[in-house]
PDB file of N, CA and C in Angstrom:
ATOM      1  N   MET E   1       0.118  -8.624  -4.712  1.00 61.00           N
ATOM      2  CA  MET E   1       1.788  -8.556  -4.675  1.00 61.00           C
ATOM      3  C   MET E   1       1.876 -10.635  -5.018  1.00 61.00           C
ATOM      4  N   LEU E   2       3.038 -10.184  -5.711  1.00 67.00           N
ATOM      5  CA  LEU E   2       3.275 -11.985  -6.282  1.00 67.00           C
ATOM      6  C   LEU E   2       4.622 -12.780  -5.845  1.00 67.00           C
ATOM      7  N   TRP E   3       4.753 -13.733  -5.730  1.00 71.00           N
ATOM      8  CA  TRP E   3       5.511 -14.336  -5.089  1.00 71.00           C
ATOM      9  C   TRP E   3       5.081 -15.436  -5.982  1.00 71.00           C
ATOM     10  N   TYR E   4       7.631 -15.247  -6.727  1.00 70.00           N
ATOM     11  CA  TYR E   4       8.359 -16.119  -7.251  1.00 70.00           C
ATOM     12  C   TYR E   4       8.813 -17.364  -6.507  1.00 70.00           C
ATOM     13  N   GLN E   5       9.491 -18.433  -7.158  1.00 74.00           N
ATOM     14  CA  GLN E   5      10.842 -19.388  -6.592  1.00 74.00           C
ATOM     15  C   GLN E   5      11.416 -19.564  -7.427  1.00 74.00           C
ATOM     16  N   LYS E   6      12.630 -19.838  -7.366  1.00 75.00           N
ATOM     17  CA  LYS E   6      13.942 -19.686  -8.341  1.00 75.00           C
ATOM     18  C   LYS E   6      14.405 -20.880  -7.702  1.00 75.00           C
ATOM     19  N   LEU E   7      15.172 -21.950  -8.132  1.00 75.00           N
ATOM     20  CA  LEU E   7      15.042 -22.920  -7.810  1.00 75.00           C
ATOM     21  C   LEU E   7      17.100 -22.623  -8.381  1.00 75.00           C
ATOM     22  N   LYS E   8      17.678 -23.151  -7.668  1.00 76.00           N
ATOM     23  CA  LYS E   8      19.549 -23.831  -7.322  1.00 76.00           C
ATOM     24  C   LYS E   8      19.662 -23.652  -9.432  1.00 76.00           C
ATOM     25  N   SER E   9      19.115 -24.926  -9.526  1.00 78.00           N
ATOM     26  CA  SER E   9      19.489 -25.554 -11.158  1.00 78.00           C
ATOM     27  C   SER E   9      18.533 -24.658 -12.092  1.00 78.00           C
ATOM     28  N   ASP E  10      18.018 -23.770 -11.749  1.00 76.00           N
ATOM     29  CA  ASP E  10      17.499 -22.907 -12.637  1.00 76.00           C
ATOM     30  C   ASP E  10      17.596 -21.726 -12.761  1.00 76.00           C
ATOM     31  N   SER E  11      17.404 -20.797 -13.822  1.00 72.00           N
ATOM     32  CA  SER E  11      17.610 -19.201 -13.690  1.00 72.00           C
ATOM     33  C   SER E  11      16.520 -18.390 -14.281  1.00 72.00           C
ATOM     34  N   ALA E  12      15.595 -19.460 -14.267  1.00 76.00           N
ATOM     35  CA  ALA E  12      14.231 -18.736 -14.675  1.00 76.00           C
ATOM     36  C   ALA E  12      13.141 -18.685 -12.917  1.00 76.00           C
ATOM     37  N   LEU E  13      12.678 -17.555 -12.725  1.00 72.00           N
ATOM     38  CA  LEU E  13      11.832 -17.370 -11.900  1.00 72.00           C
ATOM     39  C   LEU E  13      10.309 -17.728 -12.296  1.00 72.00           C
ATOM     40  N   LYS E  14       9.668 -18.219 -10.828  1.00 75.00           N
ATOM     41  CA  LYS E  14       8.699 -19.224 -11.300  1.00 75.00           C
ATOM     42  C   LYS E  14       7.439 -18.475 -10.482  1.00 75.00           C
ATOM     43  N   LEU E  15       6.767 -17.667 -10.618  1.00 74.00           N
ATOM     44  CA  LEU E  15       5.083 -16.941 -10.582  1.00 74.00           C
ATOM     45  C   LEU E  15       4.912 -18.589  -9.911  1.00 74.00           C
ATOM     46  N   ILE E  16       4.857 -18.692  -8.516  1.00 73.00           N
ATOM     47  CA  ILE E  16       3.910 -19.420  -7.368  1.00 73.00           C
ATOM     48  C   ILE E  16       2.815 -19.279  -7.103  1.00 73.00           C
ATOM     49  N   GLY E  17       2.421 -17.290  -6.763  1.00 70.00           N
ATOM     50  CA  GLY E  17       0.935 -17.005  -5.863  1.00 70.00           C
ATOM     51  C   GLY E  17       1.350 -16.039  -6.743  1.00 70.00           C
ATOM     52  N   TYR E  18       0.198 -15.786  -6.078  1.00 68.00           N
ATOM     53  CA  TYR E  18      -0.035 -13.864  -6.486  1.00 68.00           C
ATOM     54  C   TYR E  18      -1.640 -13.233  -5.034  1.00 68.00           C
ATOM     55  N   MET E  19      -1.759 -12.132  -5.279  1.00 63.00           N
ATOM     56  CA  MET E  19      -2.664 -12.191  -4.313  1.00 63.00           C
ATOM     57  C   MET E  19      -3.335 -10.631  -4.598  1.00 63.00           C
ATOM     58  N   LEU E  20      -4.220 -10.935  -4.917  1.00 59.00           N
ATOM     59  CA  LEU E  20      -5.066  -9.463  -5.794  1.00 59.00           C
ATOM     60  C   LEU E  20      -6.194  -8.634  -4.435  1.00 59.00           C
ATOM     61  N   LEU E  21      -5.518  -7.552  -4.880  1.00 53.00           N
ATOM     62  CA  LEU E  21      -5.980  -6.668  -3.056  1.00 53.00           C
ATOM     63  C   LEU E  21      -7.536  -5.948  -3.612  1.00 53.00           C
ATOM     64  N   LYS E  22      -8.796  -5.642  -3.713  1.00 51.00           N
ATOM     65  CA  LYS E  22      -9.907  -5.265  -4.088  1.00 51.00           C
ATOM     66  C   LYS E  22      -9.497  -3.614  -3.361  1.00 51.00           C
ATOM     67  N   THR E  23      -9.025  -2.580  -4.404  1.00 53.00           N
ATOM     68  CA  THR E  23      -8.349  -1.311  -4.132  1.00 53.00           C
ATOM     69  C   THR E  23      -8.883  -1.451  -5.207  1.00 53.00           C
ATOM     70  N   GLN E  24      -9.173   0.513  -5.510  1.00 53.00           N
ATOM     71  CA  GLN E  24      -9.397   1.095  -6.901  1.00 53.00           C
ATOM     72  C   GLN E  24      -8.323   0.649  -7.283  1.00 53.00           C
ATOM     73  N   ILE E  25      -7.217   0.025  -7.158  1.00 48.00           N
ATOM     74  CA  ILE E  25      -6.284  -0.802  -9.032  1.00 48.00           C
ATOM     75  C   ILE E  25      -6.753  -1.033  -9.427  1.00 48.00           C
ATOM     76  N   SER E  26      -7.720  -2.028  -8.870  1.00 51.00           N
ATOM     77  CA  SER E  26      -8.550  -3.380  -9.457  1.00 51.00           C
ATOM     78  C   SER E  26      -8.941  -2.832 -10.842  1.00 51.00           C
ATOM     79  N   LYS E  27      -9.705  -1.417 -10.836  1.00 61.00           N
ATOM     80  CA  LYS E  27     -10.430  -0.547 -11.515  1.00 61.00           C
ATOM     81  C   LYS E  27      -9.806  -0.180 -12.832  1.00 61.00           C
ATOM     82  N   ASN E  28      -8.061  -0.799 -12.840  1.00 69.00           N
ATOM     83  CA  ASN E  28      -7.675  -0.468 -13.802  1.00 69.00           C
ATOM     84  C   ASN E  28      -6.797  -1.355 -15.419  1.00 69.00           C
ATOM     85  N   ARG E  29      -7.540  -0.412 -15.839  1.00 76.00           N
ATOM     86  CA  ARG E  29      -7.886  -1.190 -17.463  1.00 76.00           C
ATOM     87  C   ARG E  29      -5.992  -1.540 -17.944  1.00 76.00           C
ATOM     88  N   VAL E  30      -5.446  -3.395 -18.039  1.00 79.00           N
ATOM     89  CA  VAL E  30      -4.350  -3.296 -18.857  1.00 79.00           C
ATOM     90  C   VAL E  30      -4.760  -4.445 -19.891  1.00 79.00           C
ATOM     91  N   ASP E  31      -4.190  -3.076 -21.270  1.00 80.00           N
ATOM     92  CA  ASP E  31      -4.390  -4.291 -22.095  1.00 80.00           C
ATOM     93  C   ASP E  31      -3.377  -4.696 -23.017  1.00 80.00           C
ATOM     94  N   GLN E  32      -3.676  -6.317 -22.969  1.00 82.00           N
ATOM     95  CA  GLN E  32      -2.431  -6.957 -24.495  1.00 82.00           C
ATOM     96  C   GLN E  32      -1.979  -7.356 -25.770  1.00 82.00           C
ATOM     97  N   TYR E  33      -2.122  -6.442 -26.288  1.00 80.00           N
ATOM     98  CA  TYR E  33      -2.095  -7.135 -28.076  1.00 80.00           C
ATOM     99  C   TYR E  33      -0.813  -7.202 -28.574  1.00 80.00           C
ATOM    100  N   PRO E  34      -0.885  -7.949 -30.051  1.00 80.00           N
ATOM    101  CA  PRO E  34      -2.581  -8.697 -29.928  1.00 80.00           C
ATOM    102  C   PRO E  34      -2.880  -9.992 -29.533  1.00 80.00           C
ATOM    103  N   THR E  35      -4.590  -9.770 -29.547  1.00 79.00           N
ATOM    104  CA  THR E  35      -5.206 -11.206 -28.029  1.00 79.00           C
ATOM    105  C   THR E  35      -4.114 -12.090 -28.775  1.00 79.00           C
ATOM    106  N   ALA E  36      -4.223 -12.700 -30.475  1.00 79.00           N
ATOM    107  CA  ALA E  36      -4.241 -13.833 -30.430  1.00 79.00           C
ATOM    108  C   ALA E  36      -2.869 -13.523 -31.429  1.00 79.00           C
ATOM    109  N   LEU E  37      -1.579 -14.125 -31.241  1.00 78.00           N
ATOM    110  CA  LEU E  37      -1.015 -14.453 -32.798  1.00 78.00           C
ATOM    111  C   LEU E  37      -0.449 -16.030 -32.749  1.00 78.00           C
ATOM    112  N   ILE E  38      -0.161 -15.878 -34.701  1.00 77.00           N
ATOM    113  CA  ILE E  38       0.679 -16.970 -35.377  1.00 77.00           C
ATOM    114  C   ILE E  38       1.516 -16.449 -36.265  1.00 77.00           C
ATOM    115  N   LYS E  39       2.037 -16.939 -35.920  1.00 75.00           N
ATOM    116  CA  LYS E  39       4.292 -16.851 -36.389  1.00 75.00           C
ATOM    117  C   LYS E  39       4.807 -17.852 -36.724  1.00 75.00           C
ATOM    118  N   THR E  40       5.464 -18.744 -37.541  1.00 75.00           N
ATOM    119  CA  THR E  40       5.758 -19.559 -37.869  1.00 75.00           C
ATOM    120  C   THR E  40       7.809 -19.349 -37.729  1.00 75.00           C
ATOM    121  N   PRO E  41       8.039 -20.478 -37.727  1.00 75.00           N
ATOM    122  CA  PRO E  41       9.400 -20.317 -36.959  1.00 75.00           C
ATOM    123  C   PRO E  41       9.961 -19.457 -38.151  1.00 75.00           C
ATOM    124  N   GLY E  42      10.881 -18.402 -36.674  1.00 75.00           N
ATOM    125  CA  GLY E  42      12.233 -18.387 -37.786  1.00 75.00           C
ATOM    126  C   GLY E  42      12.077 -16.291 -37.548  1.00 75.00           C
ATOM    127  N   GLY E  43      10.571 -15.966 -37.379  1.00 73.00           N
ATOM    128  CA  GLY E  43      10.061 -14.675 -37.900  1.00 73.00           C
ATOM    129  C   GLY E  43      10.540 -13.924 -35.848  1.00 73.00           C
ATOM    130  N   GLU E  44      10.153 -12.630 -36.541  1.00 75.00           N
ATOM    131  CA  GLU E  44       9.955 -11.698 -34.716  1.00 75.00           C
ATOM    132  C   GLU E  44       8.814 -11.762 -34.340  1.00 75.00           C
ATOM    133  N   ILE E  45       8.784 -11.586 -32.947  1.00 75.00           N
ATOM    134  CA  ILE E  45       7.148 -11.076 -32.250  1.00 75.00           C
ATOM    135  C   ILE E  45       7.241 -10.310 -31.872  1.00 75.00           C
ATOM    136  N   GLN E  46       6.749  -9.073 -31.693  1.00 77.00           N
ATOM    137  CA  GLN E  46       5.552  -8.512 -30.475  1.00 77.00           C
ATOM    138  C   GLN E  46       4.604  -7.941 -30.772  1.00 77.00           C
ATOM    139  N   ILE E  47       4.834  -7.902 -28.523  1.00 79.00           N
ATOM    140  CA  ILE E  47       3.231  -8.250 -27.841  1.00 79.00           C
ATOM    141  C   ILE E  47       3.571  -6.180 -27.299  1.00 79.00           C
ATOM    142  N   LYS E  48       2.916  -6.029 -27.779  1.00 80.00           N
ATOM    143  CA  LYS E  48       2.529  -4.997 -26.570  1.00 80.00           C
ATOM    144  C   LYS E  48       1.356  -5.153 -24.826  1.00 80.00           C
ATOM    145  N   CYS E  49       1.692  -3.640 -24.316  1.00 82.00           N
ATOM    146  CA  CYS E  49       1.261  -4.248 -22.737  1.00 82.00           C
ATOM    147  C   CYS E  49       1.143  -2.323 -22.754  1.00 82.00           C
ATOM    148  N   ASN E  50      -0.472  -2.021 -22.673  1.00 80.00           N
ATOM    149  CA  ASN E  50      -0.638  -0.974 -22.051  1.00 80.00           C
ATOM    150  C   ASN E  50      -2.035  -1.098 -20.676  1.00 80.00           C
ATOM    151  N   HIS E  51      -1.710   0.305 -20.230  1.00 80.00           N
ATOM    152  CA  HIS E  51      -2.252   0.272 -19.282  1.00 80.00           C
ATOM    153  C   HIS E  51      -2.659   1.809 -18.967  1.00 80.00           C
ATOM    154  N   SER E  52      -4.236   2.106 -18.167  1.00 77.00           N
ATOM    155  CA  SER E  52      -4.881   3.775 -17.939  1.00 77.00           C
ATOM    156  C   SER E  52      -3.464   4.105 -16.504  1.00 77.00           C
ATOM    157  N   ASN E  53      -3.353   3.513 -16.110  1.00 77.00           N
ATOM    158  CA  ASN E  53      -2.720   4.561 -14.639  1.00 77.00           C
ATOM    159  C   ASN E  53      -1.756   4.712 -14.667  1.00 77.00           C
ATOM    160  N   SER E  54      -1.383   5.918 -14.552  1.00 77.00           N
ATOM    161  CA  SER E  54       0.166   6.955 -14.410  1.00 77.00           C
ATOM    162  C   SER E  54       1.045   6.904 -13.649  1.00 77.00           C
ATOM    163  N   ASP E  55       0.862   6.040 -12.056  1.00 78.00           N
ATOM    164  CA  ASP E  55       1.353   5.688 -11.360  1.00 78.00           C
ATOM    165  C   ASP E  55       1.933   4.406 -11.719  1.00 78.00           C
ATOM    166  N   PHE E  56       1.700   3.193 -12.913  1.00 78.00           N
ATOM    167  CA  PHE E  56       2.055   2.150 -12.263  1.00 78.00           C
ATOM    168  C   PHE E  56       3.875   2.213 -13.471  1.00 78.00           C
ATOM    169  N   ASN E  57       4.884   1.484 -12.840  1.00 81.00           N
ATOM    170  CA  ASN E  57       5.829   1.929 -13.438  1.00 81.00           C
ATOM    171  C   ASN E  57       6.790   0.414 -13.576  1.00 81.00           C
ATOM    172  N   MET E  58       5.395  -0.442 -13.638  1.00 82.00           N
ATOM    173  CA  MET E  58       6.583  -0.973 -14.153  1.00 82.00           C
ATOM    174  C   MET E  58       5.974  -2.720 -14.498  1.00 82.00           C
ATOM    175  N   ILE E  59       6.097  -2.711 -15.748  1.00 83.00           N
ATOM    176  CA  ILE E  59       5.239  -4.179 -16.997  1.00 83.00           C
ATOM    177  C   ILE E  59       6.549  -5.291 -16.740  1.00 83.00           C
ATOM    178  N   GLN E  60       5.655  -6.848 -16.216  1.00 84.00           N
ATOM    179  CA  GLN E  60       6.452  -7.747 -16.412  1.00 84.00           C
ATOM    180  C   GLN E  60       5.648  -8.145 -17.552  1.00 84.00           C
ATOM    181  N   TRP E  61       6.523  -8.745 -17.669  1.00 85.00           N
ATOM    182  CA  TRP E  61       5.823 -10.426 -19.344  1.00 85.00           C
ATOM    183  C   TRP E  61       5.912 -11.589 -18.691  1.00 85.00           C
ATOM    184  N   TYR E  62       5.438 -12.720 -18.802  1.00 88.00           N
ATOM    185  CA  TYR E  62       5.338 -13.985 -18.783  1.00 88.00           C
ATOM    186  C   TYR E  62       4.907 -14.920 -19.745  1.00 88.00           C
ATOM    187  N   LYS E  63       5.919 -15.719 -19.792  1.00 86.00           N
ATOM    188  CA  LYS E  63       5.220 -17.120 -20.016  1.00 86.00           C
ATOM    189  C   LYS E  63       4.267 -18.204 -19.678  1.00 86.00           C
ATOM    190  N   GLN E  64       4.034 -19.066 -19.777  1.00 88.00           N
ATOM    191  CA  GLN E  64       3.041 -19.821 -19.368  1.00 88.00           C
ATOM    192  C   GLN E  64       3.453 -21.041 -20.859  1.00 88.00           C
ATOM    193  N   SER E  65       4.673 -22.152 -21.153  1.00 87.00           N
ATOM    194  CA  SER E  65       4.082 -23.674 -22.075  1.00 87.00           C
ATOM    195  C   SER E  65       2.684 -24.488 -21.171  1.00 87.00           C
ATOM    196  N   PRO E  66       2.493 -24.710 -23.151  1.00 88.00           N
ATOM    197  CA  PRO E  66       1.262 -25.756 -23.481  1.00 88.00           C
ATOM    198  C   PRO E  66       1.841 -26.634 -22.389  1.00 88.00           C
ATOM    199  N   GLY E  67       0.204 -27.425 -21.550  1.00 89.00           N
ATOM    200  CA  GLY E  67       0.319 -28.340 -20.377  1.00 89.00           C
ATOM    201  C   GLY E  67       0.896 -27.559 -18.974  1.00 89.00           C
ATOM    202  N   LYS E  68       1.409 -26.482 -19.014  1.00 88.00           N
ATOM    203  CA  LYS E  68       1.571 -26.647 -17.771  1.00 88.00           C
ATOM    204  C   LYS E  68       0.946 -24.758 -16.977  1.00 88.00           C
ATOM    205  N   THR E  69       1.418 -25.223 -15.325  1.00 86.00           N
ATOM    206  CA  THR E  69       0.727 -24.108 -14.308  1.00 86.00           C
ATOM    207  C   THR E  69       2.091 -22.976 -14.146  1.00 86.00           C
ATOM    208  N   ASP E  70       2.904 -23.283 -14.399  1.00 87.00           N
ATOM    209  CA  ASP E  70       3.581 -22.095 -13.297  1.00 87.00           C
ATOM    210  C   ASP E  70       4.146 -21.235 -14.776  1.00 87.00           C
ATOM    211  N   MET E  71       4.162 -20.080 -14.359  1.00 87.00           N
ATOM    212  CA  MET E  71       4.901 -19.019 -15.767  1.00 87.00           C
ATOM    213  C   MET E  71       6.257 -18.189 -15.563  1.00 87.00           C
ATOM    214  N   VAL E  72       7.093 -18.232 -16.421  1.00 87.00           N
ATOM    215  CA  VAL E  72       8.564 -17.945 -16.604  1.00 87.00           C
ATOM    216  C   VAL E  72       8.212 -16.574 -16.898  1.00 87.00           C
ATOM    217  N   LEU E  73       9.189 -15.744 -15.739  1.00 86.00           N
ATOM    218  CA  LEU E  73       9.204 -14.083 -15.850  1.00 86.00           C
ATOM    219  C   LEU E  73       9.976 -14.297 -16.886  1.00 86.00           C
ATOM    220  N   LEU E  74      10.078 -13.774 -17.471  1.00 83.00           N
ATOM    221  CA  LEU E  74      10.469 -12.673 -18.938  1.00 83.00           C
ATOM    222  C   LEU E  74      11.141 -11.975 -19.311  1.00 83.00           C
ATOM    223  N   GLY E  75      10.798 -10.809 -18.575  1.00 82.00           N
ATOM    224  CA  GLY E  75      11.788  -9.447 -19.139  1.00 82.00           C
ATOM    225  C   GLY E  75      10.665  -8.740 -18.101  1.00 82.00           C
ATOM    226  N   TYR E  76      11.153  -7.223 -18.032  1.00 80.00           N
ATOM    227  CA  TYR E  76      10.750  -6.335 -17.036  1.00 80.00           C
ATOM    228  C   TYR E  76      10.637  -5.238 -18.182  1.00 80.00           C
ATOM    229  N   ALA E  77      10.114  -3.806 -17.161  1.00 80.00           N
ATOM    230  CA  ALA E  77      10.356  -2.862 -17.997  1.00 80.00           C
ATOM    231  C   ALA E  77      10.458  -1.787 -16.383  1.00 80.00           C
ATOM    232  N   ARG E  78      10.999  -1.188 -16.382  1.00 77.00           N
ATOM    233  CA  ARG E  78      10.228  -0.677 -15.097  1.00 77.00           C
ATOM    234  C   ARG E  78      11.191   1.012 -15.479  1.00 77.00           C
ATOM    235  N   PHE E  79      10.112   1.651 -16.098  1.00 71.00           N
ATOM    236  CA  PHE E  79      10.689   3.567 -16.065  1.00 71.00           C
ATOM    237  C   PHE E  79      11.184   3.899 -17.515  1.00 71.00           C
ATOM    238  N   SER E  80      10.522   2.870 -18.047  1.00 68.00           N
ATOM    239  CA  SER E  80      10.961   2.297 -20.148  1.00 68.00           C
ATOM    240  C   SER E  80      11.930   2.168 -20.108  1.00 68.00           C
ATOM    241  N   SER E  81      12.671   1.175 -18.931  1.00 72.00           N
ATOM    242  CA  SER E  81      14.695   0.692 -19.692  1.00 72.00           C
ATOM    243  C   SER E  81      14.183  -0.696 -19.305  1.00 72.00           C
ATOM    244  N   PRO E  82      14.023  -1.313 -20.214  1.00 72.00           N
ATOM    245  CA  PRO E  82      13.777  -2.638 -20.468  1.00 72.00           C
ATOM    246  C   PRO E  82      14.903  -3.726 -19.705  1.00 72.00           C
ATOM    247  N   VAL E  83      14.476  -4.721 -19.463  1.00 73.00           N
ATOM    248  CA  VAL E  83      15.910  -5.946 -19.132  1.00 73.00           C
ATOM    249  C   VAL E  83      14.564  -6.715 -19.613  1.00 73.00           C
ATOM    250  N   VAL E  84      15.680  -7.975 -20.015  1.00 74.00           N
ATOM    251  CA  VAL E  84      15.191  -8.615 -20.711  1.00 74.00           C
ATOM    252  C   VAL E  84      15.780 -10.406 -20.800  1.00 74.00           C
ATOM    253  N   GLU E  85      15.645 -11.480 -20.026  1.00 72.00           N
ATOM    254  CA  GLU E  85      16.149 -12.152 -20.143  1.00 72.00           C
ATOM    255  C   GLU E  85      16.883 -13.325 -21.664  1.00 72.00           C
ATOM    256  N   ASP E  86      17.813 -13.402 -21.098  1.00 74.00           N
ATOM    257  CA  ASP E  86      18.605 -13.631 -22.777  1.00 74.00           C
ATOM    258  C   ASP E  86      18.047 -14.919 -22.918  1.00 74.00           C
ATOM    259  N   GLU E  87      18.167 -15.401 -22.977  1.00 67.00           N
ATOM    260  CA  GLU E  87      16.841 -17.084 -23.364  1.00 67.00           C
ATOM    261  C   GLU E  87      16.102 -16.326 -24.600  1.00 67.00           C
ATOM    262  N   PHE E  88      14.967 -15.032 -23.956  1.00 68.00           N
ATOM    263  CA  PHE E  88      14.750 -14.897 -24.418  1.00 68.00           C
ATOM    264  C   PHE E  88      14.587 -13.692 -25.827  1.00 68.00           C
ATOM    265  N   ARG E  89      15.477 -13.587 -26.044  1.00 70.00           N
ATOM    266  CA  ARG E  89      16.015 -12.709 -27.081  1.00 70.00           C
ATOM    267  C   ARG E  89      16.403 -13.893 -28.199  1.00 70.00           C
ATOM    268  N   GLY E  90      15.678 -12.724 -29.558  1.00 67.00           N
ATOM    269  CA  GLY E  90      16.463 -13.837 -30.838  1.00 67.00           C
ATOM    270  C   GLY E  90      14.606 -13.556 -31.616  1.00 67.00           C
ATOM    271  N   ILE E  91      15.236 -14.563 -32.021  1.00 66.00           N
ATOM    272  CA  ILE E  91      13.535 -15.169 -33.192  1.00 66.00           C
ATOM    273  C   ILE E  91      13.416 -16.303 -32.979  1.00 66.00           C
ATOM    274  N   TYR E  92      11.253 -15.767 -33.108  1.00 67.00           N
ATOM    275  CA  TYR E  92      10.670 -17.429 -32.764  1.00 67.00           C
ATOM    276  C   TYR E  92      11.161 -18.829 -32.879  1.00 67.00           C
ATOM    277  N   ASP E  93      11.073 -19.515 -32.146  1.00 73.00           N
ATOM    278  CA  ASP E  93      11.198 -21.023 -32.762  1.00 73.00           C
ATOM    279  C   ASP E  93      10.075 -21.812 -32.924  1.00 73.00           C
ATOM    280  N   SER E  94       9.406 -23.098 -32.401  1.00 73.00           N
ATOM    281  CA  SER E  94       8.568 -23.808 -32.110  1.00 73.00           C
ATOM    282  C   SER E  94       8.157 -24.030 -30.617  1.00 73.00           C
ATOM    283  N   VAL E  95       9.456 -23.701 -29.374  1.00 75.00           N
ATOM    284  CA  VAL E  95       9.504 -24.080 -29.186  1.00 75.00           C
ATOM    285  C   VAL E  95       8.565 -22.679 -27.987  1.00 75.00           C
ATOM    286  N   ASP E  96       8.558 -22.224 -28.626  1.00 78.00           N
ATOM    287  CA  ASP E  96       7.953 -20.237 -27.889  1.00 78.00           C
ATOM    288  C   ASP E  96       6.050 -20.457 -28.242  1.00 78.00           C
ATOM    289  N   ASN E  97       6.002 -21.529 -28.410  1.00 81.00           N
ATOM    290  CA  ASN E  97       4.881 -21.586 -28.376  1.00 81.00           C
ATOM    291  C   ASN E  97       4.264 -21.585 -26.872  1.00 81.00           C
ATOM    292  N   ALA E  98       2.938 -20.813 -26.737  1.00 84.00           N
ATOM    293  CA  ALA E  98       2.988 -20.762 -24.943  1.00 84.00           C
ATOM    294  C   ALA E  98       1.863 -19.692 -25.229  1.00 84.00           C
ATOM    295  N   VAL E  99       1.602 -19.247 -24.149  1.00 85.00           N
ATOM    296  CA  VAL E  99       0.498 -18.244 -23.837  1.00 85.00           C
ATOM    297  C   VAL E  99       0.967 -16.796 -22.719  1.00 85.00           C
ATOM    298  N   TYR E 100       1.427 -16.034 -23.908  1.00 85.00           N
ATOM    299  CA  TYR E 100       2.351 -15.036 -22.828  1.00 85.00           C
ATOM    300  C   TYR E 100       0.896 -13.693 -22.221  1.00 85.00           C
ATOM    301  N   PHE E 101       1.342 -13.352 -20.555  1.00 85.00           N
ATOM    302  CA  PHE E 101       0.741 -12.361 -20.053  1.00 85.00           C
ATOM    303  C   PHE E 101       1.753 -11.192 -19.876  1.00 85.00           C
ATOM    304  N   CYS E 102       0.933  -9.969 -19.358  1.00 86.00           N
ATOM    305  CA  CYS E 102       1.921  -8.914 -18.403  1.00 86.00           C
ATOM    306  C   CYS E 102       0.705  -8.996 -17.439  1.00 86.00           C
ATOM    307  N   ALA E 103       1.762  -8.180 -16.522  1.00 83.00           N
ATOM    308  CA  ALA E 103       1.776  -7.153 -15.454  1.00 83.00           C
ATOM    309  C   ALA E 103       1.439  -6.137 -15.429  1.00 83.00           C
ATOM    310  N   CYS E 104       0.952  -4.859 -14.843  1.00 83.00           N
ATOM    311  CA  CYS E 104       1.300  -3.808 -14.614  1.00 83.00           C
ATOM    312  C   CYS E 104       0.970  -3.612 -13.722  1.00 83.00           C
ATOM    313  N   PHE E 105       1.834  -2.112 -12.488  1.00 81.00           N
ATOM    314  CA  PHE E 105       1.912  -2.038 -11.086  1.00 81.00           C
ATOM    315  C   PHE E 105       2.724  -1.093 -10.639  1.00 81.00           C
ATOM    316  N   SER E 106       3.185  -0.701  -9.241  1.00 79.00           N
ATOM    317  CA  SER E 106       3.009   0.728  -9.262  1.00 79.00           C
ATOM    318  C   SER E 106       4.192  -0.335  -7.481  1.00 79.00           C
ATOM    319  N   THR E 107       5.925   0.657  -8.512  1.00 76.00           N
ATOM    320  CA  THR E 107       6.907   0.358  -7.381  1.00 76.00           C
ATOM    321  C   THR E 107       6.995   1.137  -6.250  1.00 76.00           C
ATOM    322  N   VAL E 108       7.622   1.239  -5.263  1.00 70.00           N
ATOM    323  CA  VAL E 108       8.239   2.487  -4.158  1.00 70.00           C
ATOM    324  C   VAL E 108       9.569   2.139  -4.313  1.00 70.00           C
ATOM    325  N   GLU E 109      10.421   3.482  -4.686  1.00 63.00           N
ATOM    326  CA  GLU E 109      11.664   3.854  -4.749  1.00 63.00           C
ATOM    327  C   GLU E 109      12.738   3.423  -3.377  1.00 63.00           C
ATOM    328  N   THR E 110      13.620   2.413  -2.530  1.00 60.00           N
ATOM    329  CA  THR E 110      14.409   2.750  -1.536  1.00 60.00           C
ATOM    330  C   THR E 110      14.907   3.865  -1.256  1.00 60.00           C
ATOM    331  N   HIS E 111      15.340   4.574  -0.865  1.00 55.00           N
ATOM    332  CA  HIS E 111      16.814   5.143  -0.751  1.00 55.00           C
ATOM    333  C   HIS E 111      17.345   4.876   0.525  1.00 55.00           C
TER     334      HIS E 111
END
């Protein structure tokens, strides 16, 4: 379970907490690659996230800037339909230096 905070003056969602349930889900593997990437400003970057659970239908990407403890949600893909926040589209810039994380999980459809 993930908890987010959104400030009125900011469009970004900040991850402020999470809870990991010790169930079979924790046995599923999530791989992010490349594990390290060095690029010069002006280039494009592609980071991939794979998982081993066919029930997972959501992948989220987060950015943690140097010296920060919070993480900003960059975008997500649900059922292969990616949504990327506008500020994270385009070419790589030096302000993009950060640690990037992916998270995979299953969501429930409500009708």
